[in-house]
Amino acid sequence: MVSKTQYLLSTSVYELESKVIDALKLKFPFRVLPLGPMIPYFELESNSSSATNGYHHNLPYYLQWLNSQPRDSVLYISMGSFLSVSSNQMDEIIAGVLNSGVRFLWVSRGEISLFKDGHGDMGLVVPWCDQLRVLCHPSVGGFWTHCGWNSTLEGVFAGVPMLTSPIVCDQIPNSKKIVQDWKIGWSLERGAEGKNLVKREEIAELVQRFMDQENIAVKEMRKRAKEVQESCQAAIANGGSSDTNLDSFIRDISECQAK
């Protein structure tokens, strides 16, 4: 079917992956058009007036909770909708986060019962949330993610540093992009002495450092995350790379339809 293809549309952003996109343009005879980030950022404007109003009657409770937290103080944790870690590792992650003393908002689809010891006022566990709105909230200062591509794009768009723990497939190269290429995150490495299980003490220490706003390395990472965010948002602005590509694609297919 490739021989019949006229376009390759990408959910990515040219400025984020220019070398890859340029290589594809040389390889294929059809047009390669990155249109990203293909995430529901257009929904943010309609909700922006209530996003920081904790008394708005339609505001979800987790956003009200975020409104009461200091700026950049909350670690947002979402391990994805499938392919989670082992139960032993999840026990260590939960204990490590709780022991770190860091504020957190955790989307947990099946592990809520594991928080049996409670988390007081420092954390909130929810079964679901509007992830992009949460990531764009000023109280959120970090994102612990399995590095699915949609979550990666949302983290980039929000300008939030990421703590990565990939498991399979595209999560692994996505983590490499975040940590090594874009330099906007850290990776949760294997445990001490190469063991697969990362202990709670290691996790607590990593989370504390990752969320330490006075840490020089963290400051640099957050600065870089904002720079990548600006590139991402420039792409969808009038005249940006994604905006131009989308206009060109619509114009082309409209002209073909008219013939």
PDB file of N, CA, C and O in Angstrom, residues 75 77-79 84-120 122-125 144 163 165 188 197-205 207:
ATOM      1  N   LEU A  75       4.148  16.076  42.345  1.00  0.00           N
ATOM      2  CA  LEU A  75       4.568  15.074  41.371  1.00  0.00           C
ATOM      3  C   LEU A  75       3.316  14.353  40.885  1.00  0.00           C
ATOM      4  O   LEU A  75       2.613  13.717  41.666  1.00  0.00           O
ATOM      5  N   ILE A  77       1.696  11.347  38.990  1.00  0.00           N
ATOM      6  CA  ILE A  77       2.102   9.971  38.698  1.00  0.00           C
ATOM      7  C   ILE A  77       0.996   9.263  37.931  1.00  0.00           C
ATOM      8  O   ILE A  77      -0.136   9.170  38.394  1.00  0.00           O
ATOM      9  N   SER A  78       1.346   8.770  36.751  1.00  0.00           N
ATOM     10  CA  SER A  78       0.412   7.967  35.968  1.00  0.00           C
ATOM     11  C   SER A  78       1.204   6.881  35.264  1.00  0.00           C
ATOM     12  O   SER A  78       2.069   7.164  34.431  1.00  0.00           O
ATOM     13  N   MET A  79       0.912   5.637  35.592  1.00  0.00           N
ATOM     14  CA  MET A  79       1.654   4.507  35.045  1.00  0.00           C
ATOM     15  C   MET A  79       1.025   3.935  33.787  1.00  0.00           C
ATOM     16  O   MET A  79       1.352   2.827  33.370  1.00  0.00           O
ATOM     17  N   SER A  84       1.493  -2.675  33.528  1.00  0.00           N
ATOM     18  CA  SER A  84       2.079  -2.060  34.708  1.00  0.00           C
ATOM     19  C   SER A  84       3.248  -2.910  35.204  1.00  0.00           C
ATOM     20  O   SER A  84       3.592  -3.937  34.626  1.00  0.00           O
ATOM     21  N   VAL A  85       3.871  -2.436  36.272  1.00  0.00           N
ATOM     22  CA  VAL A  85       5.007  -3.155  36.854  1.00  0.00           C
ATOM     23  C   VAL A  85       4.499  -4.287  37.730  1.00  0.00           C
ATOM     24  O   VAL A  85       3.296  -4.433  37.968  1.00  0.00           O
ATOM     25  N   SER A  86       5.412  -5.092  38.244  1.00  0.00           N
ATOM     26  CA  SER A  86       5.042  -6.200  39.114  1.00  0.00           C
ATOM     27  C   SER A  86       4.458  -5.676  40.423  1.00  0.00           C
ATOM     28  O   SER A  86       4.680  -4.521  40.806  1.00  0.00           O
ATOM     29  N   SER A  87       3.734  -6.539  41.122  1.00  0.00           N
ATOM     30  CA  SER A  87       3.124  -6.122  42.385  1.00  0.00           C
ATOM     31  C   SER A  87       4.196  -5.785  43.422  1.00  0.00           C
ATOM     32  O   SER A  87       4.034  -4.842  44.203  1.00  0.00           O
ATOM     33  N   ASN A  88       5.304  -6.531  43.407  1.00  0.00           N
ATOM     34  CA  ASN A  88       6.395  -6.234  44.348  1.00  0.00           C
ATOM     35  C   ASN A  88       7.004  -4.868  44.066  1.00  0.00           C
ATOM     36  O   ASN A  88       7.293  -4.100  44.995  1.00  0.00           O
ATOM     37  N   GLN A  89       7.204  -4.560  42.783  1.00  0.00           N
ATOM     38  CA  GLN A  89       7.768  -3.262  42.446  1.00  0.00           C
ATOM     39  C   GLN A  89       6.797  -2.145  42.771  1.00  0.00           C
ATOM     40  O   GLN A  89       7.203  -1.069  43.225  1.00  0.00           O
ATOM     41  N   MET A  90       5.499  -2.389  42.549  1.00  0.00           N
ATOM     42  CA  MET A  90       4.507  -1.361  42.876  1.00  0.00           C
ATOM     43  C   MET A  90       4.498  -1.077  44.367  1.00  0.00           C
ATOM     44  O   MET A  90       4.376   0.087  44.782  1.00  0.00           O
ATOM     45  N   ASP A  91       4.647  -2.118  45.190  1.00  0.00           N
ATOM     46  CA  ASP A  91       4.739  -1.914  46.644  1.00  0.00           C
ATOM     47  C   ASP A  91       5.907  -0.995  46.983  1.00  0.00           C
ATOM     48  O   ASP A  91       5.790  -0.092  47.831  1.00  0.00           O
ATOM     49  N   GLU A  92       7.049  -1.208  46.312  1.00  0.00           N
ATOM     50  CA  GLU A  92       8.231  -0.399  46.575  1.00  0.00           C
ATOM     51  C   GLU A  92       8.042   1.040  46.089  1.00  0.00           C
ATOM     52  O   GLU A  92       8.476   1.997  46.737  1.00  0.00           O
ATOM     53  N   ILE A  93       7.392   1.204  44.942  1.00  0.00           N
ATOM     54  CA  ILE A  93       7.154   2.545  44.406  1.00  0.00           C
ATOM     55  C   ILE A  93       6.251   3.341  45.337  1.00  0.00           C
ATOM     56  O   ILE A  93       6.522   4.504  45.670  1.00  0.00           O
ATOM     57  N   ILE A  94       5.158   2.706  45.781  1.00  0.00           N
ATOM     58  CA  ILE A  94       4.224   3.395  46.667  1.00  0.00           C
ATOM     59  C   ILE A  94       4.918   3.789  47.972  1.00  0.00           C
ATOM     60  O   ILE A  94       4.809   4.930  48.431  1.00  0.00           O
ATOM     61  N   ALA A  95       5.653   2.842  48.547  1.00  0.00           N
ATOM     62  CA  ALA A  95       6.355   3.136  49.798  1.00  0.00           C
ATOM     63  C   ALA A  95       7.407   4.215  49.592  1.00  0.00           C
ATOM     64  O   ALA A  95       7.570   5.110  50.437  1.00  0.00           O
ATOM     65  N   GLY A  96       8.106   4.156  48.470  1.00  0.00           N
ATOM     66  CA  GLY A  96       9.133   5.150  48.193  1.00  0.00           C
ATOM     67  C   GLY A  96       8.564   6.544  48.042  1.00  0.00           C
ATOM     68  O   GLY A  96       9.113   7.518  48.581  1.00  0.00           O
ATOM     69  N   VAL A  97       7.454   6.660  47.330  1.00  0.00           N
ATOM     70  CA  VAL A  97       6.823   7.970  47.150  1.00  0.00           C
ATOM     71  C   VAL A  97       6.313   8.503  48.480  1.00  0.00           C
ATOM     72  O   VAL A  97       6.505   9.684  48.816  1.00  0.00           O
ATOM     73  N   LEU A  98       5.673   7.643  49.261  1.00  0.00           N
ATOM     74  CA  LEU A  98       5.160   8.070  50.569  1.00  0.00           C
ATOM     75  C   LEU A  98       6.305   8.494  51.492  1.00  0.00           C
ATOM     76  O   LEU A  98       6.209   9.502  52.202  1.00  0.00           O
ATOM     77  N   ASN A  99       7.396   7.748  51.469  1.00  0.00           N
ATOM     78  CA  ASN A  99       8.535   8.055  52.344  1.00  0.00           C
ATOM     79  C   ASN A  99       9.303   9.298  51.897  1.00  0.00           C
ATOM     80  O   ASN A  99      10.031   9.890  52.704  1.00  0.00           O
ATOM     81  N   SER A 100       9.147   9.681  50.653  1.00  0.00           N
ATOM     82  CA  SER A 100       9.882  10.842  50.136  1.00  0.00           C
ATOM     83  C   SER A 100       9.396  12.152  50.746  1.00  0.00           C
ATOM     84  O   SER A 100      10.139  13.141  50.777  1.00  0.00           O
ATOM     85  N   GLY A 101       8.141  12.182  51.189  1.00  0.00           N
ATOM     86  CA  GLY A 101       7.582  13.410  51.728  1.00  0.00           C
ATOM     87  C   GLY A 101       7.168  14.405  50.661  1.00  0.00           C
ATOM     88  O   GLY A 101       6.799  15.541  50.973  1.00  0.00           O
ATOM     89  N   VAL A 102       7.190  13.988  49.393  1.00  0.00           N
ATOM     90  CA  VAL A 102       6.838  14.866  48.276  1.00  0.00           C
ATOM     91  C   VAL A 102       5.329  14.815  48.041  1.00  0.00           C
ATOM     92  O   VAL A 102       4.702  13.760  48.154  1.00  0.00           O
ATOM     93  N   ARG A 103       4.742  15.957  47.729  1.00  0.00           N
ATOM     94  CA  ARG A 103       3.325  15.996  47.372  1.00  0.00           C
ATOM     95  C   ARG A 103       3.112  15.257  46.050  1.00  0.00           C
ATOM     96  O   ARG A 103       3.944  15.354  45.141  1.00  0.00           O
ATOM     97  N   PHE A 104       1.982  14.546  45.935  1.00  0.00           N
ATOM     98  CA  PHE A 104       1.744  13.792  44.705  1.00  0.00           C
ATOM     99  C   PHE A 104       0.252  13.705  44.387  1.00  0.00           C
ATOM    100  O   PHE A 104      -0.598  13.723  45.280  1.00  0.00           O
ATOM    101  N   LEU A 105      -0.022  13.628  43.102  1.00  0.00           N
ATOM    102  CA  LEU A 105      -1.353  13.301  42.585  1.00  0.00           C
ATOM    103  C   LEU A 105      -1.169  12.047  41.745  1.00  0.00           C
ATOM    104  O   LEU A 105      -0.445  12.062  40.753  1.00  0.00           O
ATOM    105  N   TRP A 106      -1.799  10.963  42.171  1.00  0.00           N
ATOM    106  CA  TRP A 106      -1.541   9.651  41.575  1.00  0.00           C
ATOM    107  C   TRP A 106      -2.811   9.132  40.916  1.00  0.00           C
ATOM    108  O   TRP A 106      -3.837   8.964  41.563  1.00  0.00           O
ATOM    109  N   VAL A 107      -2.740   8.849  39.616  1.00  0.00           N
ATOM    110  CA  VAL A 107      -3.840   8.187  38.913  1.00  0.00           C
ATOM    111  C   VAL A 107      -3.622   6.695  39.020  1.00  0.00           C
ATOM    112  O   VAL A 107      -2.669   6.157  38.459  1.00  0.00           O
ATOM    113  N   SER A 108      -4.479   6.035  39.755  1.00  0.00           N
ATOM    114  CA  SER A 108      -4.326   4.611  40.029  1.00  0.00           C
ATOM    115  C   SER A 108      -5.603   3.886  39.638  1.00  0.00           C
ATOM    116  O   SER A 108      -6.660   4.120  40.221  1.00  0.00           O
ATOM    117  N   ARG A 109      -5.492   3.010  38.662  1.00  0.00           N
ATOM    118  CA  ARG A 109      -6.674   2.296  38.181  1.00  0.00           C
ATOM    119  C   ARG A 109      -6.919   0.987  38.920  1.00  0.00           C
ATOM    120  O   ARG A 109      -7.945   0.375  38.755  1.00  0.00           O
ATOM    121  N   GLY A 110      -5.943   0.542  39.696  1.00  0.00           N
ATOM    122  CA  GLY A 110      -6.155  -0.711  40.386  1.00  0.00           C
ATOM    123  C   GLY A 110      -5.403  -0.850  41.686  1.00  0.00           C
ATOM    124  O   GLY A 110      -5.515  -1.856  42.376  1.00  0.00           O
ATOM    125  N   GLU A 111      -4.603   0.165  42.003  1.00  0.00           N
ATOM    126  CA  GLU A 111      -3.750   0.039  43.177  1.00  0.00           C
ATOM    127  C   GLU A 111      -4.218   0.873  44.366  1.00  0.00           C
ATOM    128  O   GLU A 111      -3.477   1.038  45.329  1.00  0.00           O
ATOM    129  N   ILE A 112      -5.421   1.447  44.287  1.00  0.00           N
ATOM    130  CA  ILE A 112      -5.873   2.314  45.370  1.00  0.00           C
ATOM    131  C   ILE A 112      -5.860   1.564  46.700  1.00  0.00           C
ATOM    132  O   ILE A 112      -5.508   2.115  47.750  1.00  0.00           O
ATOM    133  N   SER A 113      -6.209   0.276  46.670  1.00  0.00           N
ATOM    134  CA  SER A 113      -6.233  -0.510  47.906  1.00  0.00           C
ATOM    135  C   SER A 113      -4.842  -0.664  48.504  1.00  0.00           C
ATOM    136  O   SER A 113      -4.702  -0.979  49.694  1.00  0.00           O
ATOM    137  N   LEU A 114      -3.798  -0.446  47.707  1.00  0.00           N
ATOM    138  CA  LEU A 114      -2.435  -0.598  48.209  1.00  0.00           C
ATOM    139  C   LEU A 114      -2.022   0.562  49.112  1.00  0.00           C
ATOM    140  O   LEU A 114      -1.039   0.467  49.843  1.00  0.00           O
ATOM    141  N   PHE A 115      -2.774   1.667  49.042  1.00  0.00           N
ATOM    142  CA  PHE A 115      -2.461   2.826  49.874  1.00  0.00           C
ATOM    143  C   PHE A 115      -3.106   2.660  51.246  1.00  0.00           C
ATOM    144  O   PHE A 115      -3.789   3.545  51.745  1.00  0.00           O
ATOM    145  N   LYS A 116      -2.911   1.489  51.825  1.00  0.00           N
ATOM    146  CA  LYS A 116      -3.612   1.163  53.068  1.00  0.00           C
ATOM    147  C   LYS A 116      -3.138   1.977  54.255  1.00  0.00           C
ATOM    148  O   LYS A 116      -3.872   2.178  55.211  1.00  0.00           O
ATOM    149  N   ASP A 117      -1.909   2.474  54.166  1.00  0.00           N
ATOM    150  CA  ASP A 117      -1.380   3.255  55.283  1.00  0.00           C
ATOM    151  C   ASP A 117      -1.751   4.723  55.213  1.00  0.00           C
ATOM    152  O   ASP A 117      -1.425   5.496  56.106  1.00  0.00           O
ATOM    153  N   GLY A 118      -2.424   5.105  54.139  1.00  0.00           N
ATOM    154  CA  GLY A 118      -2.845   6.494  53.997  1.00  0.00           C
ATOM    155  C   GLY A 118      -1.715   7.396  53.552  1.00  0.00           C
ATOM    156  O   GLY A 118      -0.551   7.021  53.565  1.00  0.00           O
ATOM    157  N   HIS A 119      -2.081   8.592  53.172  1.00  0.00           N
ATOM    158  CA  HIS A 119      -1.091   9.540  52.665  1.00  0.00           C
ATOM    159  C   HIS A 119      -1.373  10.954  53.141  1.00  0.00           C
ATOM    160  O   HIS A 119      -0.733  11.892  52.689  1.00  0.00           O
ATOM    161  N   GLY A 120      -2.325  11.114  54.026  1.00  0.00           N
ATOM    162  CA  GLY A 120      -2.583  12.413  54.635  1.00  0.00           C
ATOM    163  C   GLY A 120      -2.894  13.502  53.628  1.00  0.00           C
ATOM    164  O   GLY A 120      -3.523  13.258  52.598  1.00  0.00           O
ATOM    165  N   MET A 122      -0.652  15.151  51.987  1.00  0.00           N
ATOM    166  CA  MET A 122       0.438  15.313  51.032  1.00  0.00           C
ATOM    167  C   MET A 122       0.147  14.690  49.679  1.00  0.00           C
ATOM    168  O   MET A 122       0.859  14.947  48.708  1.00  0.00           O
ATOM    169  N   GLY A 123      -0.888  13.875  49.595  1.00  0.00           N
ATOM    170  CA  GLY A 123      -1.156  13.207  48.334  1.00  0.00           C
ATOM    171  C   GLY A 123      -2.634  12.999  48.076  1.00  0.00           C
ATOM    172  O   GLY A 123      -3.452  13.046  48.993  1.00  0.00           O
ATOM    173  N   LEU A 124      -2.933  12.767  46.806  1.00  0.00           N
ATOM    174  CA  LEU A 124      -4.311  12.485  46.398  1.00  0.00           C
ATOM    175  C   LEU A 124      -4.248  11.365  45.367  1.00  0.00           C
ATOM    176  O   LEU A 124      -3.450  11.424  44.423  1.00  0.00           O
ATOM    177  N   VAL A 125      -5.081  10.332  45.553  1.00  0.00           N
ATOM    178  CA  VAL A 125      -5.149   9.201  44.631  1.00  0.00           C
ATOM    179  C   VAL A 125      -6.518   9.219  43.954  1.00  0.00           C
ATOM    180  O   VAL A 125      -7.548   9.276  44.634  1.00  0.00           O
ATOM    181  N   TRP A 144       5.723  11.526  36.544  1.00  0.00           N
ATOM    182  CA  TRP A 144       6.262  10.165  36.519  1.00  0.00           C
ATOM    183  C   TRP A 144       5.439   9.378  35.510  1.00  0.00           C
ATOM    184  O   TRP A 144       4.232   9.207  35.683  1.00  0.00           O
ATOM    185  N   LEU A 163       9.926  11.963  34.974  1.00  0.00           N
ATOM    186  CA  LEU A 163      10.629  10.848  35.588  1.00  0.00           C
ATOM    187  C   LEU A 163      10.135   9.600  34.865  1.00  0.00           C
ATOM    188  O   LEU A 163       8.956   9.258  34.949  1.00  0.00           O
ATOM    189  N   SER A 165       9.852   5.613  33.528  1.00  0.00           N
ATOM    190  CA  SER A 165      10.009   4.197  33.902  1.00  0.00           C
ATOM    191  C   SER A 165       9.362   3.344  32.815  1.00  0.00           C
ATOM    192  O   SER A 165       8.299   2.766  33.012  1.00  0.00           O
ATOM    193  N   LEU A 188      14.229   6.212  35.931  1.00  0.00           N
ATOM    194  CA  LEU A 188      14.292   5.338  37.103  1.00  0.00           C
ATOM    195  C   LEU A 188      15.124   4.126  36.722  1.00  0.00           C
ATOM    196  O   LEU A 188      14.662   3.240  36.000  1.00  0.00           O
ATOM    197  N   LEU A 197      14.522  -5.225  40.884  1.00  0.00           N
ATOM    198  CA  LEU A 197      13.642  -4.545  41.824  1.00  0.00           C
ATOM    199  C   LEU A 197      14.322  -3.287  42.372  1.00  0.00           C
ATOM    200  O   LEU A 197      15.399  -3.361  42.952  1.00  0.00           O
ATOM    201  N   VAL A 198      13.687  -2.144  42.161  1.00  0.00           N
ATOM    202  CA  VAL A 198      14.199  -0.886  42.699  1.00  0.00           C
ATOM    203  C   VAL A 198      13.588  -0.705  44.083  1.00  0.00           C
ATOM    204  O   VAL A 198      12.371  -0.679  44.240  1.00  0.00           O
ATOM    205  N   LYS A 199      14.434  -0.592  45.090  1.00  0.00           N
ATOM    206  CA  LYS A 199      13.968  -0.535  46.467  1.00  0.00           C
ATOM    207  C   LYS A 199      13.397   0.835  46.815  1.00  0.00           C
ATOM    208  O   LYS A 199      13.715   1.855  46.204  1.00  0.00           O
ATOM    209  N   ARG A 200      12.555   0.842  47.841  1.00  0.00           N
ATOM    210  CA  ARG A 200      11.855   2.058  48.264  1.00  0.00           C
ATOM    211  C   ARG A 200      12.799   3.169  48.691  1.00  0.00           C
ATOM    212  O   ARG A 200      12.512   4.346  48.485  1.00  0.00           O
ATOM    213  N   GLU A 201      13.950   2.788  49.273  1.00  0.00           N
ATOM    214  CA  GLU A 201      14.909   3.800  49.699  1.00  0.00           C
ATOM    215  C   GLU A 201      15.485   4.549  48.495  1.00  0.00           C
ATOM    216  O   GLU A 201      15.645   5.773  48.527  1.00  0.00           O
ATOM    217  N   GLU A 202      15.787   3.810  47.417  1.00  0.00           N
ATOM    218  CA  GLU A 202      16.290   4.431  46.200  1.00  0.00           C
ATOM    219  C   GLU A 202      15.239   5.335  45.577  1.00  0.00           C
ATOM    220  O   GLU A 202      15.544   6.434  45.100  1.00  0.00           O
ATOM    221  N   ILE A 203      13.998   4.857  45.580  1.00  0.00           N
ATOM    222  CA  ILE A 203      12.909   5.628  44.977  1.00  0.00           C
ATOM    223  C   ILE A 203      12.661   6.907  45.755  1.00  0.00           C
ATOM    224  O   ILE A 203      12.497   7.982  45.166  1.00  0.00           O
ATOM    225  N   ALA A 204      12.630   6.813  47.078  1.00  0.00           N
ATOM    226  CA  ALA A 204      12.393   7.999  47.908  1.00  0.00           C
ATOM    227  C   ALA A 204      13.465   9.044  47.673  1.00  0.00           C
ATOM    228  O   ALA A 204      13.171  10.243  47.527  1.00  0.00           O
ATOM    229  N   GLU A 205      14.728   8.608  47.599  1.00  0.00           N
ATOM    230  CA  GLU A 205      15.836   9.545  47.393  1.00  0.00           C
ATOM    231  C   GLU A 205      15.754  10.186  46.008  1.00  0.00           C
ATOM    232  O   GLU A 205      15.984  11.386  45.851  1.00  0.00           O
ATOM    233  N   VAL A 207      13.007  10.604  44.090  1.00  0.00           N
ATOM    234  CA  VAL A 207      11.854  11.510  44.029  1.00  0.00           C
ATOM    235  C   VAL A 207      12.165  12.822  44.737  1.00  0.00           C
ATOM    236  O   VAL A 207      11.817  13.906  44.251  1.00  0.00           O
TER     237      VAL A 207
END
